[in-house]
PDB file of C-alpha atoms in Angstrom:
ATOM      1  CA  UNK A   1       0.000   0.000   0.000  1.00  0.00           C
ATOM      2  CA  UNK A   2       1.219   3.556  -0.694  1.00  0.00           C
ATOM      3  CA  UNK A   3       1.982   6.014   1.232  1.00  0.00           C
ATOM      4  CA  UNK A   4      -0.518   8.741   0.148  1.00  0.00           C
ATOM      5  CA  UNK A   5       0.199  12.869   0.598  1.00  0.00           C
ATOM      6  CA  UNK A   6      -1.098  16.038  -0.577  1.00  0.00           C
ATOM      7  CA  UNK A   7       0.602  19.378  -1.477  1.00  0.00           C
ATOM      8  CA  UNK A   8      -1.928  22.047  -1.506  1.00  0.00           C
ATOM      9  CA  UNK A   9      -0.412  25.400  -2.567  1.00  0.00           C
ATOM     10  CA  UNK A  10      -1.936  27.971  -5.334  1.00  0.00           C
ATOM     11  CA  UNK A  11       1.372  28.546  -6.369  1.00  0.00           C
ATOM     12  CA  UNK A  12       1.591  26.269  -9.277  1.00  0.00           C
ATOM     13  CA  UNK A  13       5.702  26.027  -9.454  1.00  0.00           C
ATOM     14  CA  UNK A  14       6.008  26.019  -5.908  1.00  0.00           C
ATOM     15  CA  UNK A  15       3.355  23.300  -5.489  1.00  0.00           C
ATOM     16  CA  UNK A  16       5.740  20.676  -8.218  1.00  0.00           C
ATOM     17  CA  UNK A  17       8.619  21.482  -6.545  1.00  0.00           C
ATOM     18  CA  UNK A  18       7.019  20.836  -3.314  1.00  0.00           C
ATOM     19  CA  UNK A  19       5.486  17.487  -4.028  1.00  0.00           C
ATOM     20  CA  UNK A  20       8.851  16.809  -6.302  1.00  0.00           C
ATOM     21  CA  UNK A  21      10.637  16.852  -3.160  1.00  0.00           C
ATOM     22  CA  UNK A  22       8.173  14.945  -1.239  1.00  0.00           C
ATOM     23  CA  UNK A  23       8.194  12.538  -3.413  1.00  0.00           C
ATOM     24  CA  UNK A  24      12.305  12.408  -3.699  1.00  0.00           C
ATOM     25  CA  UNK A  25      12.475  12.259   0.147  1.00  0.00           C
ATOM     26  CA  UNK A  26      10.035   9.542   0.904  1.00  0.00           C
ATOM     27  CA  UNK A  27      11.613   7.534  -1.580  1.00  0.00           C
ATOM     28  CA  UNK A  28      14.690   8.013  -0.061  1.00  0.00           C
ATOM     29  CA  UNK A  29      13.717   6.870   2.726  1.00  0.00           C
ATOM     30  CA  UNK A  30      12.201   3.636   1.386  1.00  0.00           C
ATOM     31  CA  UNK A  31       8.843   5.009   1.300  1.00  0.00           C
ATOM     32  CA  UNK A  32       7.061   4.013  -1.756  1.00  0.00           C
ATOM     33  CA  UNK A  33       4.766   7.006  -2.052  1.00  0.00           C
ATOM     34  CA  UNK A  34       2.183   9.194  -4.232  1.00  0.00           C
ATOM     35  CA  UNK A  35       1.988  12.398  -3.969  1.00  0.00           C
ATOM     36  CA  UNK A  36      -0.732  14.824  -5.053  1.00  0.00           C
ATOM     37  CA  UNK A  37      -1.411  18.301  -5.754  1.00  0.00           C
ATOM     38  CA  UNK A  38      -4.046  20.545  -5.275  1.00  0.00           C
ATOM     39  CA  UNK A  39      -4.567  24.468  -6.011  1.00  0.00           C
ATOM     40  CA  UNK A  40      -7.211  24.619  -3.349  1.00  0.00           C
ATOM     41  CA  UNK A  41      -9.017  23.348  -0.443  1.00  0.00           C
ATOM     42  CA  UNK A  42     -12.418  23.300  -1.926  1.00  0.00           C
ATOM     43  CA  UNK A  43     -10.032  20.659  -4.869  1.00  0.00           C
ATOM     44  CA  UNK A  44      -8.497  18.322  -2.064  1.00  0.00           C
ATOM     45  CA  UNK A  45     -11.892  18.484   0.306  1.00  0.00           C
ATOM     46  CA  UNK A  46     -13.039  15.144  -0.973  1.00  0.00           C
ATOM     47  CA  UNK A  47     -10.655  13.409  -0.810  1.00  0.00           C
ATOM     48  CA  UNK A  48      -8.958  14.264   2.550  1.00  0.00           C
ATOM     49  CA  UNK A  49      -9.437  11.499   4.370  1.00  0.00           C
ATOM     50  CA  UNK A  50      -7.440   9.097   2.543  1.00  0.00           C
ATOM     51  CA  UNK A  51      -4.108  10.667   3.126  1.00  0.00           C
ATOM     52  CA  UNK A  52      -1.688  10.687   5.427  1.00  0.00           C
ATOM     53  CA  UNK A  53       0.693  13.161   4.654  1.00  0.00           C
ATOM     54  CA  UNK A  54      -0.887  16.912   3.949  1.00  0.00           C
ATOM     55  CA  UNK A  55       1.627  19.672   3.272  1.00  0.00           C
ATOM     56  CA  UNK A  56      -1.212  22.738   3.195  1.00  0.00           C
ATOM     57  CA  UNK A  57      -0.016  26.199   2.396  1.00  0.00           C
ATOM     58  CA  UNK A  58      -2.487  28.673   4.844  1.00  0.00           C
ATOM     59  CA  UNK A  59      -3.339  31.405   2.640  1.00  0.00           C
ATOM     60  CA  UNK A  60      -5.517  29.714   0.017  1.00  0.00           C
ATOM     61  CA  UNK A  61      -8.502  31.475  -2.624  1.00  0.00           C
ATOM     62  CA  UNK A  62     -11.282  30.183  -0.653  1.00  0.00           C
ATOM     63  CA  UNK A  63     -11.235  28.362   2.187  1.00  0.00           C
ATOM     64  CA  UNK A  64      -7.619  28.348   3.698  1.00  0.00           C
ATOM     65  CA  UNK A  65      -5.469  26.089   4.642  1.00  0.00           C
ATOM     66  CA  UNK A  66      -6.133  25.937   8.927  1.00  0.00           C
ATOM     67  CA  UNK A  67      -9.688  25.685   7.808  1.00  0.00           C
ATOM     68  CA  UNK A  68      -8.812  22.514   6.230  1.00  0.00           C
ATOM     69  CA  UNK A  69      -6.447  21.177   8.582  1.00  0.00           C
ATOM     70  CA  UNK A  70      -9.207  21.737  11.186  1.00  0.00           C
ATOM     71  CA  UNK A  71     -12.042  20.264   8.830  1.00  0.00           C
ATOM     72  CA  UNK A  72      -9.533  16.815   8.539  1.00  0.00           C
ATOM     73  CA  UNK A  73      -9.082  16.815  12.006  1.00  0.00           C
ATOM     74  CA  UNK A  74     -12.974  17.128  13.014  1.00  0.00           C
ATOM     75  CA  UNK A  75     -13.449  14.079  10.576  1.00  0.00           C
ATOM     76  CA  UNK A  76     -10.725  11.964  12.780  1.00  0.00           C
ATOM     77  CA  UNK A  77      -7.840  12.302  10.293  1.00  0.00           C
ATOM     78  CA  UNK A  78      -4.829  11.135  11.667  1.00  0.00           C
ATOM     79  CA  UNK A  79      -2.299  12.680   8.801  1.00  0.00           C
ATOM     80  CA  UNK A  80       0.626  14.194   9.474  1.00  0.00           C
ATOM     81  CA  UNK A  81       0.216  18.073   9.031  1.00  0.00           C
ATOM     82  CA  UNK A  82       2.801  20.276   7.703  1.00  0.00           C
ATOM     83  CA  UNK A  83       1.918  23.959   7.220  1.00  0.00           C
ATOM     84  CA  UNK A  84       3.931  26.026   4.933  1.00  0.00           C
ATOM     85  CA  UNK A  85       3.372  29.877   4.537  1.00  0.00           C
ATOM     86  CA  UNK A  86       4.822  33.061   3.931  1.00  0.00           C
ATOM     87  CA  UNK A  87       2.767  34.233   7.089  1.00  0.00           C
ATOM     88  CA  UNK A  88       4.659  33.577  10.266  1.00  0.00           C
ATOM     89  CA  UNK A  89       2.047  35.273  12.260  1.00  0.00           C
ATOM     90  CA  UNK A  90      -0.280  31.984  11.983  1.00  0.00           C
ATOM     91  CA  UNK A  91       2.073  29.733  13.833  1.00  0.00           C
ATOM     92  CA  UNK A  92      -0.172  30.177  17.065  1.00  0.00           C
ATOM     93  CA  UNK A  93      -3.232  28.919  15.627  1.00  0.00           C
ATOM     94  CA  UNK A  94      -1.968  26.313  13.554  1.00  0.00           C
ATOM     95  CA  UNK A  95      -0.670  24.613  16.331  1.00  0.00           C
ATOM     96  CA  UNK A  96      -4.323  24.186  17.134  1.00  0.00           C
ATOM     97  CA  UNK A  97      -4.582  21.146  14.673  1.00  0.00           C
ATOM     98  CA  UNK A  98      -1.488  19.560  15.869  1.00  0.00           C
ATOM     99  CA  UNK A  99       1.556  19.998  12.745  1.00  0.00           C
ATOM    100  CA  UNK A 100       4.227  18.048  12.627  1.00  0.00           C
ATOM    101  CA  UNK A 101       6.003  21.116  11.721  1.00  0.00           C
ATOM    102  CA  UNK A 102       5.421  24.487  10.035  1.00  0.00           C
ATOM    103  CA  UNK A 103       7.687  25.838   7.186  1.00  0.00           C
ATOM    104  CA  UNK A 104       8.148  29.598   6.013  1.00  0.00           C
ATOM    105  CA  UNK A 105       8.815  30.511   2.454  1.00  0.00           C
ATOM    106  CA  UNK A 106      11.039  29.654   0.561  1.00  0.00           C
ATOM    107  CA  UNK A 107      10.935  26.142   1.965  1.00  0.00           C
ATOM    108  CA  UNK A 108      14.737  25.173   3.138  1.00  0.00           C
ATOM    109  CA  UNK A 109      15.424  21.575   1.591  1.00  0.00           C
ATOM    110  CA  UNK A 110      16.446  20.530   5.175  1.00  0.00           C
ATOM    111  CA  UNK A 111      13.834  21.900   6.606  1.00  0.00           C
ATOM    112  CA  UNK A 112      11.513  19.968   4.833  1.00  0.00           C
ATOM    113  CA  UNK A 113      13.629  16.836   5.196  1.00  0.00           C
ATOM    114  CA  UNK A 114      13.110  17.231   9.009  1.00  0.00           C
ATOM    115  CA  UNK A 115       9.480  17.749   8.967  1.00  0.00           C
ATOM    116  CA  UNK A 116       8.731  14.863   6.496  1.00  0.00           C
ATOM    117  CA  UNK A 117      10.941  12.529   8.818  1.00  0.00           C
ATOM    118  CA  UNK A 118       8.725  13.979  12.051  1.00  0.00           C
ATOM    119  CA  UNK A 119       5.683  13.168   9.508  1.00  0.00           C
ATOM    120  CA  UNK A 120       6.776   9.572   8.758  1.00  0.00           C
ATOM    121  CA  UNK A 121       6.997   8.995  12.750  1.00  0.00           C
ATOM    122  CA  UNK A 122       4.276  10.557  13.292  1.00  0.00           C
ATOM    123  CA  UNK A 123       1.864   8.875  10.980  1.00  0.00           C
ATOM    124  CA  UNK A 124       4.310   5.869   9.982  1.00  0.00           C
ATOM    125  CA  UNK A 125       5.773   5.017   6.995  1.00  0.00           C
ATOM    126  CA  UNK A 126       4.004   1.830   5.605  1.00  0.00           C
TER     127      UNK A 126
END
């Protein structure tokens, strides 16, 4: 069974480079893994519960991306959470849904390698 996570960032380059290195980092970590992207929340709503990996930027058209993370978590997901903004200033509230970390743009390559490895222990690789 794969290990199933979700970029969702309206950036469109920032979202494939994202779930590029997602994708690069489970592998290399023997994760066999699918990634998907999504421009919105109102685009990965459906399908939310089946993953367990979401990497959500905050500030989202629509419904943003705390909204979501509390939406998944009122529905009894256990993914891994990783919030990734330009907006330091929600790194209060987001702790509210319980991240496994919380990245500022631009995303630092080791950075993100940290908080995917806290996301694989958190949720468990398969």
């Amino acid at each position: 069974m794969k290990y199933l996570a979700a970029v969702c960032e309206d950036d469109a380059r920032l979202a494939r480079e994202l779930a590029g290195e997602c994708s690069r980092l489970l592998s290399s970590r023997g994760v066999e893994a699918h990634v998907d992207v999504f421009a919105s929340a109102e685009e990965l709503r459906s399908g939310l519960g089946k993953y367990r990996l979401l990497i959500l930027d905050i500030e989202l058209p629509g419904e943003n991306g705390l909204s979501l993370a509390r939406r998944a978590r009122a529905a009894g997901s256990k993914a891994a959470v990783i919030f990734v903004t330009g907006c330091a200033e929600y790194a209060l509230e987001g702790y509210d849904v319980q991240p496994v970390h919380y990245l500022v743009k631009p995303v630092d390559e080791a950075r993100l390698a940290d908080a995917i490895d806290r996301a694989l222990a958190y949720s468990g690789a398969p």
